[in-house]
Short mmCIF file of C-alpha atoms in Angstrom, two decimals:
data_model
loop_
_atom_site.label_atom_id
_atom_site.label_comp_id
_atom_site.label_asym_id
_atom_site.label_seq_id
_atom_site.Cartn_x
_atom_site.Cartn_y
_atom_site.Cartn_z
CA MET A 1 36.27 18.82 17.10
CA LEU A 2 32.57 19.33 15.56
CA TYR A 3 30.95 18.85 18.86
CA THR A 4 32.90 21.38 20.35
CA LEU A 5 32.06 23.79 17.40
CA TYR A 6 28.54 23.10 17.72
CA GLU A 7 28.45 23.78 21.33
CA ALA A 8 30.40 27.00 20.89
CA GLY A 9 27.85 27.96 18.24
CA TYR A 10 25.16 27.26 20.63
CA TYR A 11 26.87 29.56 23.35
CA GLY A 12 27.80 32.08 20.89
CA SER A 13 24.23 32.67 19.60
CA THR A 14 23.08 33.18 23.18
CA PRO A 15 22.96 36.92 22.99
CA LEU A 16 20.92 36.89 19.76
CA ARG A 17 18.55 34.45 21.07
CA MET A 18 18.01 36.30 24.23
CA ALA A 19 17.44 39.56 21.94
CA ALA A 20 15.07 37.53 19.86
CA ARG A 21 13.21 36.44 23.13
CA MET A 22 12.81 39.86 24.52
CA THR A 23 11.52 41.00 20.95
CA ARG A 24 9.05 38.12 21.08
CA ASP A 25 7.85 39.06 24.41
CA PHE A 26 7.56 42.66 23.64
CA TRP A 27 5.51 42.30 20.46
CA SER A 28 3.32 39.46 22.02
CA SER A 29 2.47 41.59 25.15
CA PRO A 30 -1.31 42.69 25.80
CA LEU A 31 0.12 45.89 26.94
CA ASN A 32 1.60 46.73 23.58
CA PRO A 33 -0.99 48.53 21.67
CA ALA A 34 0.95 47.73 18.20
CA ALA A 35 0.94 44.03 19.05
CA ASP A 36 -2.00 43.10 16.87
CA THR A 37 -0.93 45.19 13.94
CA GLU A 38 0.73 43.50 10.96
CA PHE A 39 4.06 44.87 11.57
CA GLY A 40 3.78 43.78 15.37
CA ARG A 41 2.98 40.14 14.50
CA SER A 42 5.60 40.06 11.58
CA LEU A 43 8.23 41.23 14.31
CA TYR A 44 7.01 38.74 16.86
CA ALA A 45 6.56 35.70 14.13
CA GLY A 46 10.43 36.40 13.15
CA ALA A 47 11.83 36.53 16.68
CA ASP A 48 9.90 33.40 17.92
CA LEU A 49 11.09 31.61 14.89
CA PHE A 50 14.64 32.45 15.47
CA ALA A 51 14.47 31.59 19.13
CA ASN A 52 12.92 28.32 18.78
CA LEU A 53 15.35 27.19 15.92
CA THR A 54 18.41 28.26 17.97
CA ARG A 55 17.22 27.25 21.46
CA ARG A 56 18.28 23.75 23.13
CA TYR A 57 15.80 21.06 23.12
CA GLY A 58 15.76 18.83 26.24
CA LYS A 59 14.31 15.61 27.06
CA PRO A 60 10.48 16.08 26.81
CA ALA A 61 8.01 15.27 29.60
CA TRP A 62 5.87 12.13 28.92
CA GLY A 63 2.74 14.32 29.97
CA VAL A 64 0.79 10.81 30.19
CA ASP A 65 -1.16 11.62 33.35
CA SER A 66 -4.52 9.87 32.59
CA VAL A 67 -5.90 7.51 30.13
CA LYS A 68 -9.46 6.79 29.21
CA ILE A 69 -10.62 3.15 29.63
CA ASP A 70 -14.01 2.36 28.55
CA GLY A 71 -14.98 5.91 29.01
CA GLN A 72 -13.50 6.12 32.51
CA PRO A 73 -10.64 8.48 33.19
CA VAL A 74 -7.88 6.53 34.93
CA ARG A 75 -5.00 8.15 36.76
CA VAL A 76 -1.59 7.15 35.36
CA ARG A 77 1.76 7.50 37.20
CA PRO A 78 5.33 6.92 35.47
CA THR A 79 7.54 4.98 37.98
CA GLU A 80 10.98 3.70 37.60
CA VAL A 81 11.24 0.41 38.33
CA TRP A 82 14.99 -0.52 37.52
CA SER A 83 17.85 1.03 35.97
CA SER A 84 21.47 0.83 34.74
CA PRO A 85 23.73 3.74 33.83
CA TRP A 86 22.07 3.19 30.19
CA VAL A 87 18.65 2.82 30.51
CA LYS A 88 15.92 3.56 33.03
CA LEU A 89 12.89 0.91 33.08
CA THR A 90 9.53 2.95 33.56
CA HIS A 91 6.22 1.41 34.56
CA PHE A 92 3.20 3.35 33.70
CA SER A 93 1.15 2.64 36.81
CA ARG A 94 -2.49 3.07 36.55
CA ASP A 95 -4.43 3.91 39.67
CA MET A 96 -6.28 0.57 40.97
CA ALA A 97 -9.21 2.48 42.43
CA ASP A 98 -9.92 4.06 38.94
CA MET A 99 -9.38 0.80 37.36
CA ARG A 100 -11.91 -0.75 39.33
CA LYS A 101 -14.42 1.94 38.42
CA ALA A 102 -13.66 1.20 34.87
CA GLY A 103 -14.67 -2.59 35.35
CA ARG A 104 -11.23 -3.76 35.46
CA ARG A 105 -10.50 -6.14 38.48
CA GLU A 106 -7.85 -8.75 37.21
CA LEU A 107 -4.30 -8.17 36.46
CA GLU A 108 -3.64 -7.53 32.90
CA PRO A 109 -0.81 -8.45 30.72
CA ALA A 110 2.49 -6.96 30.99
CA VAL A 111 4.01 -5.19 28.04
CA LEU A 112 7.62 -4.28 27.40
CA ILE A 113 7.78 -1.57 24.77
CA VAL A 114 11.41 -1.50 23.74
CA ALA A 115 11.93 2.18 22.46
CA PRO A 116 14.66 2.66 19.63
CA LEU A 117 17.94 3.70 20.46
CA SER A 118 18.52 5.63 17.16
CA GLY A 119 18.60 9.53 18.29
CA HIS A 120 15.22 10.36 19.70
CA TYR A 121 13.83 9.84 23.35
CA ALA A 122 11.42 7.32 24.30
CA THR A 123 8.89 10.00 24.48
CA LEU A 124 8.31 9.67 20.76
CA LEU A 125 6.38 6.58 21.62
CA ARG A 126 3.89 8.65 23.65
CA GLY A 127 1.01 7.75 21.44
CA THR A 128 2.13 4.01 21.62
CA VAL A 129 2.20 4.07 25.33
CA GLU A 130 -1.28 5.87 25.56
CA ALA A 131 -2.89 2.96 23.45
CA PHE A 132 -1.12 0.29 25.24
CA LEU A 133 -2.42 1.44 28.77
CA GLN A 134 -5.90 0.68 27.72
CA ASP A 135 -5.40 -3.17 28.12
CA HIS A 136 -1.91 -3.59 29.62
CA GLU A 137 0.70 -2.93 32.48
CA VAL A 138 2.89 -0.96 30.21
CA PHE A 139 6.58 -0.70 30.68
CA ILE A 140 8.99 1.07 28.39
CA THR A 141 12.77 1.58 27.93
CA GLU A 142 14.07 5.10 28.42
CA TRP A 143 17.77 4.93 27.28
CA THR A 144 20.17 7.16 28.44
CA ASN A 145 21.68 10.14 26.42
CA ALA A 146 25.41 8.76 26.22
CA ARG A 147 27.01 12.12 26.90
CA GLU A 148 25.61 12.07 30.34
CA VAL A 149 27.24 9.00 31.23
CA PRO A 150 30.96 9.42 32.72
CA ILE A 151 33.65 7.25 30.98
CA SER A 152 34.19 5.34 34.42
CA GLU A 153 30.65 3.45 33.68
CA GLY A 154 32.54 1.76 30.62
CA ARG A 155 31.22 0.89 27.42
CA PHE A 156 27.71 -0.06 26.06
CA ASP A 157 27.37 -1.91 22.63
CA PHE A 158 25.14 -4.02 20.73
CA HIS A 159 25.82 -7.08 22.76
CA ASP A 160 25.02 -5.17 26.14
CA TYR A 161 21.69 -4.09 24.54
CA ILE A 162 20.61 -7.66 24.07
CA ASP A 163 21.69 -8.44 27.77
CA HIS A 164 19.49 -5.12 29.05
CA VAL A 165 16.67 -6.66 27.07
CA ARG A 166 16.89 -10.12 28.39
CA LYS A 167 17.44 -8.58 32.02
CA MET A 168 13.98 -6.36 31.67
CA LEU A 169 12.00 -9.27 30.44
CA GLN A 170 13.23 -11.28 33.38
CA LEU A 171 12.04 -8.62 35.68
CA LEU A 172 8.44 -8.62 34.15
CA GLY A 173 8.25 -12.45 33.90
CA PRO A 174 6.60 -14.96 33.76
CA ARG A 175 5.90 -14.58 30.16
CA PRO A 176 5.52 -10.98 29.53
CA HIS A 177 4.85 -9.58 26.17
CA VAL A 178 7.43 -7.43 24.15
CA VAL A 179 7.00 -4.87 21.48
CA ALA A 180 10.23 -3.77 19.28
CA VAL A 181 9.76 -0.55 17.55
CA CYS A 182 12.15 0.05 14.51
CA GLN A 183 15.65 -0.29 15.64
CA PRO A 184 15.54 -2.69 18.75
CA GLY A 185 14.05 -5.58 16.23
CA PRO A 186 17.26 -7.54 15.87
CA PRO A 187 18.45 -7.44 19.30
CA VAL A 188 15.25 -8.06 20.78
CA LEU A 189 14.68 -11.25 18.68
CA ALA A 190 18.23 -12.17 19.46
CA ALA A 191 17.19 -11.93 23.10
CA ALA A 192 14.21 -14.05 22.68
CA ALA A 193 16.14 -16.55 20.85
CA LEU A 194 18.71 -17.06 23.89
CA MET A 195 15.95 -17.16 26.25
CA ALA A 196 14.01 -19.60 24.37
CA GLU A 197 17.05 -21.88 23.82
CA ASP A 198 17.63 -21.76 27.79
CA GLY A 199 14.21 -22.49 28.51
CA ASP A 200 14.16 -19.13 30.45
CA GLU A 201 10.78 -18.99 32.47
CA SER A 202 10.51 -15.08 31.33
CA ARG A 203 10.95 -15.54 27.71
CA PRO A 204 8.28 -13.37 26.13
CA ALA A 205 4.62 -15.08 25.43
CA THR A 206 4.68 -12.76 22.22
CA MET A 207 6.95 -10.63 20.32
CA THR A 208 5.68 -7.78 18.05
CA PHE A 209 7.94 -6.03 15.69
CA MET A 210 6.97 -2.78 14.41
CA GLY A 211 8.92 -1.41 11.24
CA SER A 212 12.03 -3.26 12.28
CA PRO A 213 15.10 -3.90 10.27
CA ILE A 214 15.18 -7.55 10.83
CA ASP A 215 16.68 -8.17 7.37
CA ALA A 216 17.78 -4.78 5.86
CA ARG A 217 18.73 -6.42 2.66
CA LEU A 218 15.15 -6.44 1.65
CA SER A 219 13.29 -3.40 -0.12
CA PRO A 220 16.39 -1.28 0.61
CA THR A 221 15.47 2.41 1.60
CA VAL A 222 17.82 5.48 1.52
CA THR A 223 19.09 4.89 4.81
CA ASN A 224 19.98 1.24 3.90
CA LYS A 225 21.71 2.16 0.93
CA LEU A 226 23.85 4.75 2.47
CA ALA A 227 24.95 2.25 4.98
CA GLU A 228 25.80 -0.36 2.17
CA GLU A 229 27.52 1.95 -0.01
CA ARG A 230 29.93 3.48 2.34
CA PRO A 231 32.64 1.60 3.77
CA PHE A 232 32.82 0.88 7.59
CA ALA A 233 35.78 3.10 7.93
CA TRP A 234 34.04 6.10 6.72
CA PHE A 235 31.47 5.81 9.63
CA GLU A 236 34.15 5.67 12.12
CA SER A 237 35.83 8.78 10.51
CA ASN A 238 32.69 10.97 9.82
CA MET A 239 30.32 10.09 12.37
CA ILE A 240 31.96 9.84 15.90
CA TYR A 241 32.93 12.61 17.76
CA THR A 242 34.24 13.35 21.49
CA VAL A 243 31.91 14.80 24.07
CA PRO A 244 33.08 18.10 25.51
CA ALA A 245 32.64 19.88 28.68
CA PRO A 246 30.56 20.47 30.48
CA TYR A 247 28.78 17.16 30.00
CA ALA A 248 29.34 14.18 32.61
CA GLY A 249 30.53 12.04 29.53
CA LEU A 250 33.39 14.36 29.02
CA GLY A 251 35.96 12.51 26.43
CA ARG A 252 33.63 9.63 25.62
CA ARG A 253 33.31 9.03 22.01
CA VAL A 254 29.77 9.10 20.63
CA TYR A 255 27.46 9.35 17.67
CA PRO A 256 25.96 12.96 18.30
CA GLY A 257 22.16 13.29 18.21
CA PHE A 258 22.56 16.51 16.39
CA VAL A 259 24.40 14.64 13.61
CA GLN A 260 21.66 11.97 13.50
CA LEU A 261 19.13 14.91 13.42
CA ALA A 262 20.65 16.66 10.41
CA SER A 263 20.61 13.13 8.87
CA PHE A 264 16.84 12.96 9.37
CA MET A 265 16.07 16.46 8.23
CA SER A 266 18.34 16.22 4.99
CA MET A 267 16.02 13.44 3.72
CA ASN A 268 13.04 15.75 3.77
CA LEU A 269 14.71 19.13 4.03
CA GLU A 270 12.06 20.86 1.78
CA LYS A 271 9.18 19.31 3.63
CA HIS A 272 10.83 20.65 6.88
CA GLN A 273 11.45 24.07 5.38
CA GLU A 274 7.78 24.37 4.11
CA ALA A 275 6.74 23.33 7.52
CA HIS A 276 8.67 26.48 9.33
CA LEU A 277 7.46 28.74 6.64
CA ARG A 278 3.79 27.80 7.31
CA TYR A 279 4.50 28.07 11.07
CA LEU A 280 5.74 31.93 10.55
CA GLN A 281 2.76 32.63 8.36
CA GLN A 282 0.41 30.99 10.93
CA LEU A 283 1.92 33.32 13.74
CA MET A 284 1.57 36.55 11.40
CA ALA A 285 -2.05 35.63 10.76
CA GLY A 286 -2.44 34.88 14.41
CA ASP A 287 -3.43 31.33 14.09
CA GLY A 288 -2.27 30.11 17.53
CA ASP A 289 -3.63 26.79 17.36
CA SER A 290 -2.16 25.66 14.01
CA ALA A 291 1.23 27.27 15.52
CA ASP A 292 0.73 25.21 18.55
CA GLN A 293 0.77 22.09 16.54
CA HIS A 294 3.79 22.79 15.02
CA LEU A 295 5.62 23.44 18.09
CA LYS A 296 4.42 20.05 19.77
CA PHE A 297 5.67 18.19 16.75
CA TYR A 298 9.08 19.78 16.73
CA ASP A 299 9.51 20.02 20.35
CA GLU A 300 9.83 15.95 20.28
CA TYR A 301 11.24 15.70 16.74
CA LEU A 302 14.23 18.21 17.58
CA SER A 303 15.12 16.58 21.09
CA VAL A 304 17.72 14.13 20.61
CA LEU A 305 20.40 11.96 22.41
CA ASP A 306 23.80 10.58 21.80
CA LEU A 307 24.64 6.98 21.06
CA THR A 308 28.01 5.36 22.01
CA GLU A 309 30.59 5.02 19.61
CA GLU A 310 30.44 1.11 20.02
CA PHE A 311 26.87 0.77 19.82
CA TYR A 312 26.16 2.85 16.64
CA LEU A 313 29.12 1.31 14.91
CA GLN A 314 28.48 -2.36 15.68
CA THR A 315 24.78 -1.63 14.66
CA VAL A 316 26.06 -0.20 11.30
CA ASP A 317 28.14 -3.63 11.08
CA VAL A 318 25.96 -6.04 12.37
CA VAL A 319 22.49 -4.82 11.10
CA PHE A 320 23.11 -2.82 7.85
CA GLN A 321 26.16 -3.98 6.48
CA ARG A 322 26.93 -7.93 7.49
CA TYR A 323 23.48 -8.70 8.04
CA LEU A 324 24.49 -11.01 10.54
CA LEU A 325 20.95 -12.11 12.02
CA PRO A 326 19.28 -12.92 8.99
CA LYS A 327 22.50 -14.87 7.58
CA GLY A 328 22.46 -16.88 10.78
CA GLU A 329 26.02 -15.81 11.69
CA LEU A 330 25.04 -13.49 14.73
CA VAL A 331 27.16 -14.69 17.77
CA HIS A 332 26.35 -13.29 21.19
CA ARG A 333 28.88 -13.88 24.01
CA GLY A 334 30.37 -16.75 22.18
CA ARG A 335 26.89 -18.14 21.39
CA PRO A 336 25.03 -18.43 18.12
CA VAL A 337 21.88 -16.82 18.02
CA ARG A 338 19.39 -19.18 16.57
CA PRO A 339 15.78 -17.88 16.02
CA GLU A 340 14.82 -21.15 14.54
CA LEU A 341 14.84 -22.54 18.23
CA ILE A 342 11.84 -20.44 18.99
CA THR A 343 8.94 -22.64 19.30
CA ASP A 344 6.22 -21.09 21.74
CA ILE A 345 6.52 -17.41 21.42
CA GLY A 346 3.82 -15.60 19.43
CA LEU A 347 5.26 -13.60 16.43
CA LEU A 348 3.61 -10.50 15.09
CA THR A 349 5.23 -8.37 12.37
CA VAL A 350 3.64 -4.81 11.42
CA GLU A 351 4.81 -2.92 8.67
CA GLY A 352 3.72 0.40 6.85
CA GLU A 353 2.93 0.42 3.16
CA MET A 354 4.78 3.80 2.72
CA ASP A 355 7.80 3.27 5.18
CA ASP A 356 10.88 4.90 3.81
CA ILE A 357 13.22 3.62 6.75
CA SER A 358 12.44 0.09 6.98
CA GLY A 359 11.14 -1.14 3.53
CA ILE A 360 8.31 -3.75 3.22
CA GLY A 361 9.76 -7.13 3.99
CA GLN A 362 12.40 -6.24 6.45
CA THR A 363 10.23 -7.03 9.50
CA GLN A 364 8.58 -9.73 7.63
CA ALA A 365 11.83 -11.53 7.52
CA ALA A 366 11.26 -12.62 11.10
CA HIS A 367 8.77 -15.26 10.11
CA THR A 368 11.48 -16.79 7.77
CA LEU A 369 13.92 -16.83 10.70
CA CYS A 370 11.51 -18.21 13.29
CA SER A 371 11.21 -21.32 11.35
CA GLY A 372 10.35 -23.39 14.35
CA LEU A 373 7.02 -21.63 15.18
CA PRO A 374 3.99 -23.03 14.06
CA ASP A 375 1.67 -20.98 11.80
CA GLU A 376 -0.99 -20.47 14.52
CA LEU A 377 1.71 -18.32 16.44
CA LYS A 378 2.48 -16.20 13.44
CA GLU A 379 0.48 -13.04 12.13
CA ASP A 380 1.86 -10.46 9.75
CA TYR A 381 0.27 -7.06 8.95
CA VAL A 382 1.06 -4.36 6.41
CA GLN A 383 -0.87 -1.04 7.30
CA PRO A 384 -1.94 0.73 4.07
CA HIS A 385 -1.25 4.43 3.66
CA VAL A 386 1.26 4.88 6.64
CA GLY A 387 4.65 5.65 6.52
CA HIS A 388 7.28 4.65 9.35
CA TYR A 389 5.93 7.03 11.99
CA GLY A 390 2.51 5.71 11.28
CA VAL A 391 3.25 2.12 12.32
CA PHE A 392 3.50 3.20 16.05
CA ASN A 393 1.78 6.50 16.14
CA GLY A 394 -1.33 8.19 14.96
CA ARG A 395 -4.94 7.52 14.21
CA ARG A 396 -4.33 4.45 11.83
CA PHE A 397 -2.17 3.18 14.69
CA ARG A 398 -4.75 3.47 17.38
CA GLU A 399 -7.73 2.45 15.20
CA GLU A 400 -6.36 -0.25 12.95
CA ILE A 401 -3.16 -1.66 14.06
CA TYR A 402 -3.27 -1.47 17.98
CA PRO A 403 -6.57 -3.45 17.92
CA ARG A 404 -4.58 -6.31 16.08
CA VAL A 405 -1.92 -6.36 18.48
CA ARG A 406 -4.03 -6.43 21.40
CA ALA A 407 -6.19 -9.35 19.89
CA PHE A 408 -2.75 -11.14 19.19
CA VAL A 409 -1.78 -10.53 22.77
CA ARG A 410 -5.13 -11.85 24.30
CA THR A 411 -4.85 -15.08 22.16
CA ALA A 412 -1.44 -15.87 23.23
CA ASP A 413 -2.43 -15.34 26.61
CA ARG A 414 -5.45 -17.67 26.54
CA ARG A 415 -3.32 -19.97 24.65
CA PHE A 416 -0.62 -19.80 27.62
CA ASP A 417 -3.12 -20.13 30.35
CA LYS A 418 -4.52 -23.48 28.98
CA ALA A 419 -1.02 -24.90 28.69
CA ARG A 420 -0.47 -24.01 32.28
CA VAL A 421 -3.60 -25.57 33.32
CA ALA A 422 -2.93 -28.94 31.52
CA ALA A 423 0.66 -29.00 32.82
#
């Protein structure tokens, strides 16, 4: 019912939204002699804010058309290389002629960036992709909005996620590198453990976990406490709704993106209110550059997708309530998941000192679980002065975190090449 009411609210506000857009266009027109008056700017700012707050935010474009490598611009083209109803594997293909101009003539390491399936689109990792493109063949998971998947396509749960990660690593093999940002940590570690146990030739050469809840019992945050304090039945009753028409997933039970977004925003409600007030003041003052930065952030932040009922509830249960992976009790398709059997996959964990989503120690827990790895294959790094988002985006990520990941990957590749020659 809530989903239907949400949609009715959106469509019901359409006349007001259209009126706001017309008002905005009228008071921003260069043909309007009063547009640059205080009165005109105030009307424009109010109409613009209303239009933006009530409009639909679709999936953002990547906008990654080129990247600079050693000062040389290199053209980039996102290309779909594999898909299922639940995910699209995108390769950011770099132009080879431009690469040669930049002095890069050899094939560079393949990196699979596993984007979180936790409400936002993979484009939230735009900065992550741009950094890795400097030195790697970059592939990323673009998870599908569950409301767009017909019921006839069946279910998608936590274990399907593990299978998908394994399938995509096999497509990139042998020995690709994998980077799990936030939510994917537990299923990516599970996939790597299963591949290691099977001696899969496509098992990753390295796995990097960034702000991931490997063991959510450690340094619990507000998010962790909410999941722990509420009974499982509460999440079933209060977080799951049915997709209405006109979406392709009509009738599918989902955890809606707008519910997740409301949860995100309520955690820092005052900050968001202040940000929109500043935006209003910037428009009234004619500060277009600052206003554009606000829009750029919120165009991404307010773009959300739905998760399937089974995936969301299993994640709550497996990761945030029963802690099956760190307790050694996770079973996948009848097989125990045993990270201790990983012996030749490099492990790098990255955490943010001020992370209020995945607390300090939750990601580091991977080192304890991967007890079969020698110390020379392990590395841990805590980035000072950054929160959750800063672990994978922003200036400190580009200048301090990414160089460490790059060095770790290069060292692992050299070790892998020596082992292959010796064999």
